[in-house]
Amino acid sequence: MATIHDRFPNPPWPLLLLILVVLLPALCLHLGMLTYIDDEAIRALVALEMHLTQDYITPTLSGALYFNKPPLYNWFLLLFFGGFGAFTEWVSRGATVFCLLGFGLTIFVCLRKVLGRNKALMVVFMVITSFRILLYDSLLGLIDIGYSWAVFYLFWQVYWQSERRRWWQLFVGVYTLAAIGFLLKGLPIIVFTGASLIIWFSYRRWWRRLVSIQHLVGILLWLLLVGSYYYLYAQSNDVQVVFATLLEESSKRTAAQYGIGKTIQHLFTFPFELVYHFLPWSLLMIPALGKWIRARSLPQESFLAFAVLVGGVNLIPYWISVEVYPRYLFMFLPLLFSLALGGIPDSFWQRRQWFYWISGGLLSLLTLAATLPLFWHRLQVSPLWMPKGILLTAALATLLYFFWQRIHWQLWLLVLGLAIV
């Protein structure tokens, strides 16, 4: 199959360095400002009780057995708490930022092989600076970014190793990641793994590989890794209750709980919610997907075809589930944004098109908003509000000038603008 030729605009290295210099502290400065929401408090408290009881096998919450999630993310938090020597909001949320940066590095290392360096790097920035992640989930000590990191790499192993006919590496890698995913969040990883293998191997007509010795060994490896933990757990606890709870957790938010009416309503609203939560970059998915819908065919490039098939089939359970939080969808963003950048013609980036005007309008509004502390007394309670307001306004105004003058830098400058704000 064809590969994706990369003529994507190359950022000047000072601009790229400036993005990194601004983005890294932007992700860390506000981690201790908010009180815990319920789920992140649960993650931290379960880890704290493991530390206090020295029992790392049996998760508890307020002394009662906790069944809703396996313990791997709690072990991960314990490493951070121990490394920093403190059980605080900042530390548990710092683990989220670590996962986000690891997720981004993995996206870049993988996608540069199929998209080229510039597009792969832009996909990383698109994921990190999408509104939902940058303004909300990167600030919370939740499991989902780390889980999405593992699931995306599982997707990649299915694609990359299968295209090179490395069947042992594929099934060992996929089922090792599936074991990690299960010990992070339970049963959903089984759907991700099975659906991805079945849809891609069916498309490539590799049906025999699904019943191969390599696949059997991969499944046995998964059973060994997951079973080892539950064998230790069963020495002092009832395993049946654990799996019953995990099954109940996985079946929540479906038509069985909310009814057919709300389910049908969600079928119509879900695509719009997907675009809304991951603005501004989700807008770029529209022309790319429209191109293939009009053509009534899959992309010719193998990875883009993989992104459509595997992303599409794994999104179905979320499309038909009524209560879906945006953080459940992070593992799909590299696939969706790859489709956006890989499906848009190179000429799109060389002229002033609709996304250029939307981006410029957004940056213009942000620049105007940055001046508000200079005029609105309610914003003048922050320490050093005047130098902060002047510096922010000057930085955004300078960036906005270059945005209108350097059309081929527009996406990179938009990333920088979002990081500054």
mmCIF file of C-alpha atoms in Angstrom, residues 42-48 50 59 66 69-81 143 183-184:
data_model
loop_
_atom_site.group_PDB
_atom_site.id
_atom_site.type_symbol
_atom_site.label_atom_id
_atom_site.label_comp_id
_atom_site.label_asym_id
_atom_site.label_seq_id
_atom_site.Cartn_x
_atom_site.Cartn_y
_atom_site.Cartn_z
ATOM 1 C CA ILE A 42 -10.200 7.369 45.183
ATOM 2 C CA ARG A 43 -7.021 6.622 43.207
ATOM 3 C CA ALA A 44 -4.849 8.480 45.731
ATOM 4 C CA LEU A 45 -6.572 7.096 48.843
ATOM 5 C CA VAL A 46 -6.336 3.481 47.678
ATOM 6 C CA ALA A 47 -2.607 3.995 47.088
ATOM 7 C CA LEU A 48 -2.236 5.676 50.493
ATOM 8 C CA MET A 50 -1.637 0.323 50.487
ATOM 9 C CA PRO A 59 -6.877 -2.606 47.412
ATOM 10 C CA TYR A 66 -12.201 -1.952 46.843
ATOM 11 C CA LYS A 69 -10.345 -1.126 39.547
ATOM 12 C CA PRO A 70 -7.308 -3.425 39.559
ATOM 13 C CA PRO A 71 -4.287 -2.069 41.451
ATOM 14 C CA LEU A 72 -1.668 -1.283 38.781
ATOM 15 C CA TYR A 73 -2.274 2.463 38.699
ATOM 16 C CA ASN A 74 -2.187 2.561 42.501
ATOM 17 C CA TRP A 75 1.243 0.904 42.384
ATOM 18 C CA PHE A 76 2.312 3.526 39.875
ATOM 19 C CA LEU A 77 1.102 6.327 42.178
ATOM 20 C CA LEU A 78 3.009 4.769 45.074
ATOM 21 C CA LEU A 79 6.220 5.139 43.081
ATOM 22 C CA PHE A 80 5.506 8.856 42.661
ATOM 23 C CA PHE A 81 4.483 9.360 46.283
ATOM 24 C CA ILE A 143 -6.038 6.877 35.336
ATOM 25 C CA LEU A 183 -4.522 -4.465 35.514
ATOM 26 C CA LEU A 184 -5.120 -0.747 34.987
#
